[in-house]
Short mmCIF file of C-alpha atoms in Angstrom, two decimals:
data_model
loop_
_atom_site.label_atom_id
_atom_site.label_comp_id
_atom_site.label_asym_id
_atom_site.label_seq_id
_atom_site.Cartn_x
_atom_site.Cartn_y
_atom_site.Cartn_z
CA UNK A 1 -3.64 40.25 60.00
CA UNK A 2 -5.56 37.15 61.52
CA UNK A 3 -8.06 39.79 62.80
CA UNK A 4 -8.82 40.80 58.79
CA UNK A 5 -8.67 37.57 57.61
CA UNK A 6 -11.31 36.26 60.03
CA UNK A 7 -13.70 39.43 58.65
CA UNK A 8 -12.74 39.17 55.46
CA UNK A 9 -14.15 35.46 55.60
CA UNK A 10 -17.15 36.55 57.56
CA UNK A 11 -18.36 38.92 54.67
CA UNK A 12 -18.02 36.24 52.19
CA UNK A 13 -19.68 33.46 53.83
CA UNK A 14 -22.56 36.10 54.51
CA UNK A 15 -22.65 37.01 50.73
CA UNK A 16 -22.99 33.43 50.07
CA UNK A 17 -25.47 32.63 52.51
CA UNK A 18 -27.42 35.40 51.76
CA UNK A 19 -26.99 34.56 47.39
CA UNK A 20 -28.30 31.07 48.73
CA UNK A 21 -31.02 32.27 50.56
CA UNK A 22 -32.16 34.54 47.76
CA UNK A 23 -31.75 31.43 45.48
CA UNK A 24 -34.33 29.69 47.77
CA UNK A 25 -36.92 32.17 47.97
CA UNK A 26 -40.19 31.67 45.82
CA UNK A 27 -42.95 34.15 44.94
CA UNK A 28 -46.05 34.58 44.68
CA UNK A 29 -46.59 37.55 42.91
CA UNK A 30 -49.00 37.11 39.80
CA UNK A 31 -46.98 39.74 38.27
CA UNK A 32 -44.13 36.40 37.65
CA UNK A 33 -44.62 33.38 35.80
CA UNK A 34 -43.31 30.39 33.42
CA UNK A 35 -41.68 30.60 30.35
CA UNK A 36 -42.63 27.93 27.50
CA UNK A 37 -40.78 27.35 24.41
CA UNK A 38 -43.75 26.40 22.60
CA UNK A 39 -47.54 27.40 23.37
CA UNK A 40 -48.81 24.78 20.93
CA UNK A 41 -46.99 21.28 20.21
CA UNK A 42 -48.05 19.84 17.44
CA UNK A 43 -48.08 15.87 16.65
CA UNK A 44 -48.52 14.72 12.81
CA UNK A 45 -51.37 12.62 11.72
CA UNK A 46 -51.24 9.41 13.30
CA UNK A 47 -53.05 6.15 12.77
CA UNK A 48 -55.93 5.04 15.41
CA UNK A 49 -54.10 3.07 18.00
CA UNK A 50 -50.49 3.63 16.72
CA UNK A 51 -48.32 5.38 19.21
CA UNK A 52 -47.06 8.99 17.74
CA UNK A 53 -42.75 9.65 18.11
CA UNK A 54 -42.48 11.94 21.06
CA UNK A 55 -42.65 15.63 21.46
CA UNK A 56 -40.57 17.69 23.71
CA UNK A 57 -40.70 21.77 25.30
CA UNK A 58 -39.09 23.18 28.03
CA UNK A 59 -40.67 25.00 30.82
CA UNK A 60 -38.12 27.88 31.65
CA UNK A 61 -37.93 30.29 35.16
CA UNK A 62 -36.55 33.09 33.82
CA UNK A 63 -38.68 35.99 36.87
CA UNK A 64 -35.37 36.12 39.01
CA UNK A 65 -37.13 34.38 41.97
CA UNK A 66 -38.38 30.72 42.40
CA UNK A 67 -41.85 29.96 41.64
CA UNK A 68 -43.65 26.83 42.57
CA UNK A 69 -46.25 24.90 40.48
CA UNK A 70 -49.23 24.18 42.34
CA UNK A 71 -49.82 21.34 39.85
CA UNK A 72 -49.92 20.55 36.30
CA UNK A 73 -52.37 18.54 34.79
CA UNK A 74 -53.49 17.45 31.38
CA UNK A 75 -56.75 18.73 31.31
CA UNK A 76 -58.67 15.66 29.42
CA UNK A 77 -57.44 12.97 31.21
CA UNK A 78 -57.02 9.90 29.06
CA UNK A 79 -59.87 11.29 27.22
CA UNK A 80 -58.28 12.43 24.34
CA UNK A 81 -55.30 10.39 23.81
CA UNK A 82 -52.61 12.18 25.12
CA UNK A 83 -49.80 11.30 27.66
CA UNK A 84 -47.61 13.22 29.38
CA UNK A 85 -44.10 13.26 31.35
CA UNK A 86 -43.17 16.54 33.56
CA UNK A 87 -39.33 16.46 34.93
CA UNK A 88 -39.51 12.70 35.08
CA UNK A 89 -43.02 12.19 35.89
CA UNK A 90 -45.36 10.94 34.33
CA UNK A 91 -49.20 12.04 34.37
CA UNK A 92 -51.03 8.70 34.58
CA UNK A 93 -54.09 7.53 36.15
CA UNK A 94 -52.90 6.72 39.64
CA UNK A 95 -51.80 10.50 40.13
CA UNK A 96 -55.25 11.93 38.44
CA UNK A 97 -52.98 12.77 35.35
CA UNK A 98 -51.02 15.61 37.23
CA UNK A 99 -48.37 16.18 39.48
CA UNK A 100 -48.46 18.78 42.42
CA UNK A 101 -45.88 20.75 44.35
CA UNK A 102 -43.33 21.30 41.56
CA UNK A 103 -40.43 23.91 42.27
CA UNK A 104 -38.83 26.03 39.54
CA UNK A 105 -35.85 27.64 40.84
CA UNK A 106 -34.45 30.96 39.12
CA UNK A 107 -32.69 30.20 36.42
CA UNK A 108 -33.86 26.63 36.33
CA UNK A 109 -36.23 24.84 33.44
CA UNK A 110 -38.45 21.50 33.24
CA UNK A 111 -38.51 19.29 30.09
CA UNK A 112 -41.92 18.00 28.95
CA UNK A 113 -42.37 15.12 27.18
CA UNK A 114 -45.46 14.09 24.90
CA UNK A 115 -46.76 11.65 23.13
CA UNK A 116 -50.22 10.41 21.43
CA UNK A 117 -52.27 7.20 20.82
CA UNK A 118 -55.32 8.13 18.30
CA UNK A 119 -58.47 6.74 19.96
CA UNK A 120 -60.63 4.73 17.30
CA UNK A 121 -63.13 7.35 15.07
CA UNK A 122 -66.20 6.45 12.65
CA UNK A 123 -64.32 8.70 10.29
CA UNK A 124 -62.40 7.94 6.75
CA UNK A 125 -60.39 11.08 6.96
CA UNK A 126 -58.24 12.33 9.68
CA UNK A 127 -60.12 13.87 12.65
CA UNK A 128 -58.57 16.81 15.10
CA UNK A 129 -57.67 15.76 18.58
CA UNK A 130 -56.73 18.06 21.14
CA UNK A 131 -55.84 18.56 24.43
CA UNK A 132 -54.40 20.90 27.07
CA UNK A 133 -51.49 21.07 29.52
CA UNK A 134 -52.39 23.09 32.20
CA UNK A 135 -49.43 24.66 34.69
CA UNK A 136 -51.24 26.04 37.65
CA UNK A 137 -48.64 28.76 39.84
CA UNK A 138 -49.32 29.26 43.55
CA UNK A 139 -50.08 32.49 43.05
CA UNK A 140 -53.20 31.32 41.38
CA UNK A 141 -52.23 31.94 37.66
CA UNK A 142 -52.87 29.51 35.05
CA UNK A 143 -50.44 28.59 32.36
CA UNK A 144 -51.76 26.38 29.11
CA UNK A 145 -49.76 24.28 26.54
CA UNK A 146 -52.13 23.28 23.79
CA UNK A 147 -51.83 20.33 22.15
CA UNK A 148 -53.01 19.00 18.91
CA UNK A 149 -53.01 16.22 16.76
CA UNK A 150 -54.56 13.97 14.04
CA UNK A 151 -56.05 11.00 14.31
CA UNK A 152 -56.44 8.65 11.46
CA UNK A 153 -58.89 5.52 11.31
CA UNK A 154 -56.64 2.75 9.71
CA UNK A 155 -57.33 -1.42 9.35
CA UNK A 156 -54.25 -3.81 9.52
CA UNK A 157 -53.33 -6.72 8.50
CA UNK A 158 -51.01 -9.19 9.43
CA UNK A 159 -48.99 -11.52 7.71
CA UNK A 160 -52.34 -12.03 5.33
CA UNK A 161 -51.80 -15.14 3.11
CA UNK A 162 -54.04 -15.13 -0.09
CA UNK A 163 -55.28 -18.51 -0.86
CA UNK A 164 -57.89 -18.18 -2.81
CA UNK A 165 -59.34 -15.11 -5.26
CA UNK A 166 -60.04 -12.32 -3.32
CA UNK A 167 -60.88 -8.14 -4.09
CA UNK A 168 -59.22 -5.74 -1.22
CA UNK A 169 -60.88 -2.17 -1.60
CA UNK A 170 -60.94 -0.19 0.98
CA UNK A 171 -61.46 3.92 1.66
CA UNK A 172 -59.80 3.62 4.91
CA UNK A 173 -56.11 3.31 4.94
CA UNK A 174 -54.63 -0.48 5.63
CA UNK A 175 -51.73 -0.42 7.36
CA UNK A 176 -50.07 -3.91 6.63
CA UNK A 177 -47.30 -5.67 8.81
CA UNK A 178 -45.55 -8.72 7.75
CA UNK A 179 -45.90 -10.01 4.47
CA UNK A 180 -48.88 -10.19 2.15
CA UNK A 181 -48.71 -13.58 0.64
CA UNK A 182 -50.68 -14.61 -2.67
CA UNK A 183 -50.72 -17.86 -3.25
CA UNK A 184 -49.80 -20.39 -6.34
CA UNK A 185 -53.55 -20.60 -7.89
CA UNK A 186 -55.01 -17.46 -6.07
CA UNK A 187 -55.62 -13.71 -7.60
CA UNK A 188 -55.71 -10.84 -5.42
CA UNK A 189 -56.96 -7.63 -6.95
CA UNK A 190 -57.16 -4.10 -5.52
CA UNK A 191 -59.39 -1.40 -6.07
CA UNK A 192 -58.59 1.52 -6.99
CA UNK A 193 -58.71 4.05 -3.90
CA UNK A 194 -57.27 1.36 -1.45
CA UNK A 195 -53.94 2.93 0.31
CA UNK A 196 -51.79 0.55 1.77
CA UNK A 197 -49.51 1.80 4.60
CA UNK A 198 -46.65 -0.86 4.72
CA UNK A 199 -44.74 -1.28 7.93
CA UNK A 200 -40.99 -1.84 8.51
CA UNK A 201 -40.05 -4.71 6.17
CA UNK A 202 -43.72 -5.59 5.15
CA UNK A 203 -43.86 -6.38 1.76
CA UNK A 204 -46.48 -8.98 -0.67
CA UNK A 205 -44.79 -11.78 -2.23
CA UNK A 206 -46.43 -13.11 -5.35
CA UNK A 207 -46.42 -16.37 -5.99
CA UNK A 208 -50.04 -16.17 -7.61
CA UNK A 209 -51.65 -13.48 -9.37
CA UNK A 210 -51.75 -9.45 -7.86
CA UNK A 211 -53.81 -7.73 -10.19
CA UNK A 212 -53.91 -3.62 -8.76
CA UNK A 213 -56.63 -2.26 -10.85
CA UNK A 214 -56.71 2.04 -10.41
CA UNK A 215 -57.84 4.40 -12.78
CA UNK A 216 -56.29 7.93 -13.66
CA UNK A 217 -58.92 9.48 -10.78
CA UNK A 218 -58.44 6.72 -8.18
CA UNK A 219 -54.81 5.25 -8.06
CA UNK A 220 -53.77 2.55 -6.09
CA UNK A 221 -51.25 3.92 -3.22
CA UNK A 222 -48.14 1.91 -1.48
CA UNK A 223 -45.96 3.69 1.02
CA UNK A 224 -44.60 3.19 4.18
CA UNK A 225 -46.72 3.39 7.21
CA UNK A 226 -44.76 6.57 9.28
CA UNK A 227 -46.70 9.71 9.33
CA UNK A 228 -44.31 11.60 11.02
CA UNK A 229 -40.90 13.89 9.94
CA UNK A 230 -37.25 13.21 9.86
CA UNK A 231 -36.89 16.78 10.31
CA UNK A 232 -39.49 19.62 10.38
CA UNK A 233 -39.30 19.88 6.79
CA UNK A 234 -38.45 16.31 5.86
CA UNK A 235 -41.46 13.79 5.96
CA UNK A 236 -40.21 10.02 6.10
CA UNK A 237 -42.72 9.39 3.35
CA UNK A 238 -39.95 11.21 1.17
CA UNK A 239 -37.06 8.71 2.66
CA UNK A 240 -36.05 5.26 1.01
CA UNK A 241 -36.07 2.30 2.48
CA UNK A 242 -39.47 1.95 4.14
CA UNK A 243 -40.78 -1.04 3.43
CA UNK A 244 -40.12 -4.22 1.49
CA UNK A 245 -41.81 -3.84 -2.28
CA UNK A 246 -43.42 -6.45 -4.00
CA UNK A 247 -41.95 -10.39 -5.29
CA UNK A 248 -43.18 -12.14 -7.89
CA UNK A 249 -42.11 -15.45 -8.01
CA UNK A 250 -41.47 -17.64 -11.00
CA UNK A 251 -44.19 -19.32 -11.06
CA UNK A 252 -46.72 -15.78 -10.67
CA UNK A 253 -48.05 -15.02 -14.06
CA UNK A 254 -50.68 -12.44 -15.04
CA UNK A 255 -50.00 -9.83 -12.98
CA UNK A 256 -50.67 -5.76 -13.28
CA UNK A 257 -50.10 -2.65 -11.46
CA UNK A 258 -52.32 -0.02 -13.54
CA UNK A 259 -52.46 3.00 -11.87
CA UNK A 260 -50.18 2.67 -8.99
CA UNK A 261 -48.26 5.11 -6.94
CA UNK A 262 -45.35 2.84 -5.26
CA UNK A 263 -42.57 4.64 -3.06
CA UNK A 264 -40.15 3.98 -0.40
CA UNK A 265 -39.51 0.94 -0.61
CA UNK A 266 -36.38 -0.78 -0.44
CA UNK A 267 -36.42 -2.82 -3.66
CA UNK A 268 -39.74 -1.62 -5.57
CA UNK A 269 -40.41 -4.69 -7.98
CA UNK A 270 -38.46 -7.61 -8.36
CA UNK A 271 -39.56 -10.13 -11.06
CA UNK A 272 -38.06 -13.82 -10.96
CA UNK A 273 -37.33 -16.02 -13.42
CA UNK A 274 -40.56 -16.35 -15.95
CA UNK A 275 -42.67 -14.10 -14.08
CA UNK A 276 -45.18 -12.13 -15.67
CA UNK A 277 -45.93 -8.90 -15.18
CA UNK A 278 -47.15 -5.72 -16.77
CA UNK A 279 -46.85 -1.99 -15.41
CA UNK A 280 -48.85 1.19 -16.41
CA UNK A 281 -49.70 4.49 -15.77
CA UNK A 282 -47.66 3.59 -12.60
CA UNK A 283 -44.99 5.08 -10.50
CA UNK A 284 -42.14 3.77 -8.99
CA UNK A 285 -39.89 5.79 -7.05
CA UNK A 286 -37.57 6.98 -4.27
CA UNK A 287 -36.19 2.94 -3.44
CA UNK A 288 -32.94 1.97 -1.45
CA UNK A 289 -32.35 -0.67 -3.71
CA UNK A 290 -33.76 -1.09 -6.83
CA UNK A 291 -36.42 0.17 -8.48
CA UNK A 292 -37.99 -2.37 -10.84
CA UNK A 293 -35.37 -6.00 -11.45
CA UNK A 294 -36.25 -8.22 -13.86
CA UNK A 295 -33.82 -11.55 -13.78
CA UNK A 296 -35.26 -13.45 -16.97
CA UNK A 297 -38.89 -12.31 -16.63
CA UNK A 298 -41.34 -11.34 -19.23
CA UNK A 299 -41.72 -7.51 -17.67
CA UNK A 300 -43.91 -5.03 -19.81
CA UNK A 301 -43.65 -1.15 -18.76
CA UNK A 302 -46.05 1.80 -20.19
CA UNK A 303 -46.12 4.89 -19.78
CA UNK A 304 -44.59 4.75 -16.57
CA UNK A 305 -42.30 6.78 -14.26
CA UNK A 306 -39.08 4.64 -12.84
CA UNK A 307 -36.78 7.35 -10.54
CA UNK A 308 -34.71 7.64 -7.69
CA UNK A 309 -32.89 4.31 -6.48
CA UNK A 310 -29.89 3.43 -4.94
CA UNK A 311 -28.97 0.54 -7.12
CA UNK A 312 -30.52 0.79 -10.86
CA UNK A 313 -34.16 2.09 -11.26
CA UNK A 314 -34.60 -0.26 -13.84
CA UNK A 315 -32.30 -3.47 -14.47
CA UNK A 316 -32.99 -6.07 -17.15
CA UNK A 317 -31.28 -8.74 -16.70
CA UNK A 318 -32.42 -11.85 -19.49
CA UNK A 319 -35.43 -12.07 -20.38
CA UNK A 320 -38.40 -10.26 -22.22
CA UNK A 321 -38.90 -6.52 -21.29
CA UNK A 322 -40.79 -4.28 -22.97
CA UNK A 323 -40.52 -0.39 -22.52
CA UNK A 324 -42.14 2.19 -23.95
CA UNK A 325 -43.56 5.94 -22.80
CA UNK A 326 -41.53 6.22 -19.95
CA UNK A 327 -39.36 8.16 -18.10
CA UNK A 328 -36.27 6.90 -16.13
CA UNK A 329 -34.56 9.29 -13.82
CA UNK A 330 -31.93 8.53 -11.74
CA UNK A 331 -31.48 11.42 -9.30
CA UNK A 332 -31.59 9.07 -6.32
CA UNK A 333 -30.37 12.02 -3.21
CA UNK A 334 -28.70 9.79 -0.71
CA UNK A 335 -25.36 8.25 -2.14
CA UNK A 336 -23.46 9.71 -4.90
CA UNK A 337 -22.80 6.17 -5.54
CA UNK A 338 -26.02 5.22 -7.22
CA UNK A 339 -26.80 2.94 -9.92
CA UNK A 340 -27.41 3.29 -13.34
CA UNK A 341 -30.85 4.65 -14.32
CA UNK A 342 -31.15 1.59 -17.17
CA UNK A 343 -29.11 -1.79 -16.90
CA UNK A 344 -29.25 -4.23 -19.18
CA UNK A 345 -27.69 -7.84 -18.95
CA UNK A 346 -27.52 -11.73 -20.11
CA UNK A 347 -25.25 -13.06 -17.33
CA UNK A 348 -28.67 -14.68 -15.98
CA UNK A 349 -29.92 -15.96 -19.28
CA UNK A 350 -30.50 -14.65 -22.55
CA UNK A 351 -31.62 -11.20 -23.22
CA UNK A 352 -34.28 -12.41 -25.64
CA UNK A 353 -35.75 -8.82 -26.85
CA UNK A 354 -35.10 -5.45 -25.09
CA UNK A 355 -37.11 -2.48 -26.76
CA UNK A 356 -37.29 0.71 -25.47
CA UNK A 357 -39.60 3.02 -27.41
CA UNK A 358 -40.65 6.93 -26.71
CA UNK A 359 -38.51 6.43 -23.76
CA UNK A 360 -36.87 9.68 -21.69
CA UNK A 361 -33.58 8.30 -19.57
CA UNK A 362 -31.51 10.60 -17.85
CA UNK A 363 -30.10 11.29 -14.15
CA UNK A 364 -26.97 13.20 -13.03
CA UNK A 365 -24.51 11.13 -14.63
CA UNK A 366 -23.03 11.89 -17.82
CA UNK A 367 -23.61 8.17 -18.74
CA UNK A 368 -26.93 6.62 -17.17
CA UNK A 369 -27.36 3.85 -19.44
CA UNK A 370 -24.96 0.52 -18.79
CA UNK A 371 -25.14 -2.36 -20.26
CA UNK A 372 -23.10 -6.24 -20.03
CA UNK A 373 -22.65 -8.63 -22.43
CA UNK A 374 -21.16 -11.84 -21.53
CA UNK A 375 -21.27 -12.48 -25.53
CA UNK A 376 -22.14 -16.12 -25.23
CA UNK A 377 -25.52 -15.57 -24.95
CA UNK A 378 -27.79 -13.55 -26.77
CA UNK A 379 -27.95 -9.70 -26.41
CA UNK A 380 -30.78 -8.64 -27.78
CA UNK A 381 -31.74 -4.83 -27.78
CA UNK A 382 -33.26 -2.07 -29.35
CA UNK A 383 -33.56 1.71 -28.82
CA UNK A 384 -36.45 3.89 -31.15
CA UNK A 385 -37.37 7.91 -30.52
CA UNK A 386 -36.18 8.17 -27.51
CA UNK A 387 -33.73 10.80 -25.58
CA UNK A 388 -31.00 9.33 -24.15
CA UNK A 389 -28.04 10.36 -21.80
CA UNK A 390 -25.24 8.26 -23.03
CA UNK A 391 -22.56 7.65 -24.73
CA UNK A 392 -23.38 7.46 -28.54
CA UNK A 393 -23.12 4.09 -30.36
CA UNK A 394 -20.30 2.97 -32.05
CA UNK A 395 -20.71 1.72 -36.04
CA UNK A 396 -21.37 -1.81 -35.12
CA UNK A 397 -24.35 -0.81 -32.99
CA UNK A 398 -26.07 2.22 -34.33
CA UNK A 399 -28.78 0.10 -36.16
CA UNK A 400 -30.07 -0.42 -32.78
CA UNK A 401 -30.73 2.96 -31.84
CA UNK A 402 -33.70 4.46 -34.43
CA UNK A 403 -34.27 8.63 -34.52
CA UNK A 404 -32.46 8.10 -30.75
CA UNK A 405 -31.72 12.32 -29.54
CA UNK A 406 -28.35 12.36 -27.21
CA UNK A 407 -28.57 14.73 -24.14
CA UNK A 408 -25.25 16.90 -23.97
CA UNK A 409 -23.64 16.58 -20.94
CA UNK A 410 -22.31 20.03 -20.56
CA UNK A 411 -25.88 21.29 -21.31
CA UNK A 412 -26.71 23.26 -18.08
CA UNK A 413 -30.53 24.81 -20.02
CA UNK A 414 -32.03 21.68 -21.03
CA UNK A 415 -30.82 18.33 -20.13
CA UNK A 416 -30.37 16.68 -17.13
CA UNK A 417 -33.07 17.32 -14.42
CA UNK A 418 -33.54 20.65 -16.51
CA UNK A 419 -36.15 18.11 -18.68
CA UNK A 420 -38.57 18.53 -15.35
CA UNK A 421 -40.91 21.07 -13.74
CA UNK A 422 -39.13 20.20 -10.10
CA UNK A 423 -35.89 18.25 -8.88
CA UNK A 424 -35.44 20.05 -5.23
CA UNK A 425 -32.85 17.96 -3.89
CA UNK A 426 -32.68 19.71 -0.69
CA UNK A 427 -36.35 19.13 0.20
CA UNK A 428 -36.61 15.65 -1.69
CA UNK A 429 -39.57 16.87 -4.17
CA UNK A 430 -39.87 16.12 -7.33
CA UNK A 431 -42.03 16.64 -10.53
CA UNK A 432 -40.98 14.20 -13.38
CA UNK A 433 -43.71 16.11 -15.98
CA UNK A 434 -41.53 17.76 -18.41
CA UNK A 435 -40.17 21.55 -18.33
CA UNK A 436 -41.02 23.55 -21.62
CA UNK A 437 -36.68 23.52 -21.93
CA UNK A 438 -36.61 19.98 -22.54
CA UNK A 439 -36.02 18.18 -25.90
CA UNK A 440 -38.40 15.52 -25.27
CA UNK A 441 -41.04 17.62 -26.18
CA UNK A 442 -42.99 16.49 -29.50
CA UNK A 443 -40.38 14.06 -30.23
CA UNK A 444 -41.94 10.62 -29.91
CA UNK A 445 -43.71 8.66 -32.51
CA UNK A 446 -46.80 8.50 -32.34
CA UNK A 447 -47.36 4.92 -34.26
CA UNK A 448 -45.15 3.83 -31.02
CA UNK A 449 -47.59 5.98 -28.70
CA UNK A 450 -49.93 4.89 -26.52
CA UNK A 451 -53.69 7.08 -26.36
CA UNK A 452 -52.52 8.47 -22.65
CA UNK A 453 -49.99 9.49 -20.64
CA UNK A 454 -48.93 8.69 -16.94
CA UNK A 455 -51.99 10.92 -15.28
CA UNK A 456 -54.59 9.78 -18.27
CA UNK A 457 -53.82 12.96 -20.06
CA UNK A 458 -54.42 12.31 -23.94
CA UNK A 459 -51.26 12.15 -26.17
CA UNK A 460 -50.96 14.56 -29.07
CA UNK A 461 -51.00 14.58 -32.66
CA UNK A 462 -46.86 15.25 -31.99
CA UNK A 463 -46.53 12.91 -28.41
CA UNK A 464 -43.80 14.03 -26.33
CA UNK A 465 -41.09 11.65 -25.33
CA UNK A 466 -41.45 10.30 -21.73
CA UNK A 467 -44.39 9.29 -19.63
CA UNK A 468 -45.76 12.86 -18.91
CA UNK A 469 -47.61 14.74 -22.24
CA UNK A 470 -46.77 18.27 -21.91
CA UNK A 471 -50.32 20.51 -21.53
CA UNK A 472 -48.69 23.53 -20.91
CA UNK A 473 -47.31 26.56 -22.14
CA UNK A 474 -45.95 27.77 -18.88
CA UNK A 475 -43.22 26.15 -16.07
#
């Protein structure tokens, strides 16, 4: 019995000894190489001398023998911007950007990490930078990785303070960190064309005069500054919360955003107490707080699109505020717990004059419009050809809504975000311009109309309701 154990544990220590020493063995055969779980890895646009996220593959050995890596380099150096980490090392200058004398066991894998600085270009648009990864076996063969990315020529600014009258206009994107700061006295106007690229909590606070002057060809662009994805379909320009917005203080007076694409932000526009502003042909959308607030200001909005916040796209609380071409949608993605798409209030003051005129509000509530009235102070408000999702007016205040259409709820054909071309909430596009189902179409009044629409389209004899004028036949 001893006699069989001792042979039986003979034969098993050989079988292990000889799985080990198979384990251990590495080829050089041509015939066996790497596996890669990506040939190309591909970094979006970046700004010139903004480090990119990182990018990650795996470098599997999947030939049933070891094989050893002579070295693997990245072929331009530092030439080109990239940078590199193989199983915990990293490709830099001391080590002539590769490593040498890697082993892949069978069975085993690497992990590759990289990453991208854009070198500085004479270009205004993005310019292709590329590079390669290059895994050389023992047995001679050469394996490649190609790399690619974007590089983006961008000025910055730092906490920039505004103190006297000054133009910004620029073809090249600015990429702006801190806060902008106008001050009391001082006008800043930008050109149409400029892009500003707002870092995390950047913002421009107004306590002067911001004048944004763009034109239906050449708009005036504010969005965060990341270039990159959330997920591989999911840009972060299409997530909330980017950036700051834009403050105008009480004592800021004059100001206009014509033309203006503004999204991401947390809170869009807020508007203090006697500030002055006007908005048209603008765009405001996709904030984490709200979109436009107005506590006792003397607000103007024109053909204008307000969508997508957290708290209320558009509050009104006291004040002045004019409204009129415009289209409110509150189909904000990322809490069912969103705010209305209109508020209107006095608890900060009087609500002086409301009017809200050719005017499309909607969202995915079946009420979108709310409203509070402390009643000692005046409540002031009035509602003319517009199409509304609320509830209808009682007796006392149906004088104050004039030729006002009432989206039905249940309607599944035309109300609702069945008014627009696009609401994709799973990929976080949207078109606001309206759908051929909606009722907004040739309902506005046209003595109430302005001559264009959001995009600088003419109205019609018959305007449509909303900022968008309907051109088209077809969906």
């Amino acid at each position: 019995m001893r006699t069989f154990c001792f042979i039986f544990l003979v034969a098993v220590f050989s079988l292990v000894s000889v799985s080990c020493m198979n384990e251990e063995s590495f080829t050089t055969s041509p015939n066996k190489m790497l596996v890669y779980s990506a040939d190309t890895v591909s970094i979006d646009t970046v700004f010139s001398n903004i480090p990119s996220s990182t990018r990650s593959f795996w470098v599997y050995n999947r030939s049933g023998e070891g094989i050893k890596l002579a070295n693997a380099k990245l072929a331009g150096g530092n030439q080109n911007g990239f940078r590199a980490n193989i199983d915990g090392v990293y490709l830099g200058k001391t080590a002539g950007y590769q490593v040498n004398d890697l082993e892949v066991r069978s069975g085993d894998s690497l992990r590759v990490y990289v990453e991208f600085t854009a070198p500085t270009t004479n270009q205004d648009k993005p310019q292709l930078c590329q590079d390669e990864l290059v895994f050389k076996l023992e047995s001679g063969v050469e394996q490649k990785v190609h790399l690619k990315a974007w590089t983006w020529n961008a000025l910055k600014m730092n906490n920039l303070v505004v103190s006297e009258d000054t133009q910004l206009a620029s073809s090249t994107p600015i990429i702006i960190y801190g806060k902008v700061t106008i001050s009391r006295g001082a006008t800043l106007r930008i050109a149409g064309g400029t892009s500003l690229y707002f870092h995390d909590g950047a913002g421009i606070d107004v306590k002067g005069t911001l004048v944004c002057e763009g034109n239906k060809d050449s708009e005036v662009l504010m969005r965060g500054d990341r270039l990159d994805r959330v997920f591989d379909y999911l840009p972060y320009d299409r997530v909330s919360g980017q950036w700051g917005g834009l403050r105008f203080y009480s004592e800021s007076t004059n100001n206009r955003l014509q033309y203006v694409e503004l999204h991401g932000a947390h809170t869009g526009v807020q508007c203090d107490e006697n500030s002055e502003l006007t908005i048209s042909n603008s765009t405001i959308h996709n904030c984490k707080g709200y979109g436009v607030t107005a506590q006792s200001a003397h607000l103007k909005i024109h053909d204008s699109q307000l969508s997508n916040s957290l708290n209320d796209c558009l509050f009104a609380n006291g004040g002045r505020v004019e409204v009129q071409g415009c289209t409110i949608a509150q189909f904000y993605p990322f809490d069912s717990a969103r705010g209305y798409a209109l508020n209107i209030s006095n608890s900060s003051g009087a609500l002086e004059l409301f009017t809200c005129d050719n005017s499309l509000i909607t969202g995915y509530a079946k009420d979108v419009i709310g409203g509070s009235n402390n009643k000692a102070s005046t409540f002031n408000y009035q509602f003319s050809s517009c199409l509304l999702r609320t509830v209808e007016p009682t007796s006392e205040n149906v004088n104050r809504f004039l030729n006002v259409q009432y989206e039905n709820v249940d309607d599944t054909i035309a109300a609702g975000k069945k008014n627009f071309m696009k609401v994709d909430e799973r990929n976080l596009v949207y078109d606001f311009r309206l759908s051929s189902a909606s009722l907004a179409n040739d309902k506005g009044d046209k003595s109430k109309s302005s001559y264009t629409d959001r995009t600088g389209i003419p109205r019609l004899e018959h305007p449509d309701i909303g900022a968008y004028e309907r051109q088209s036949t077809k969906d």
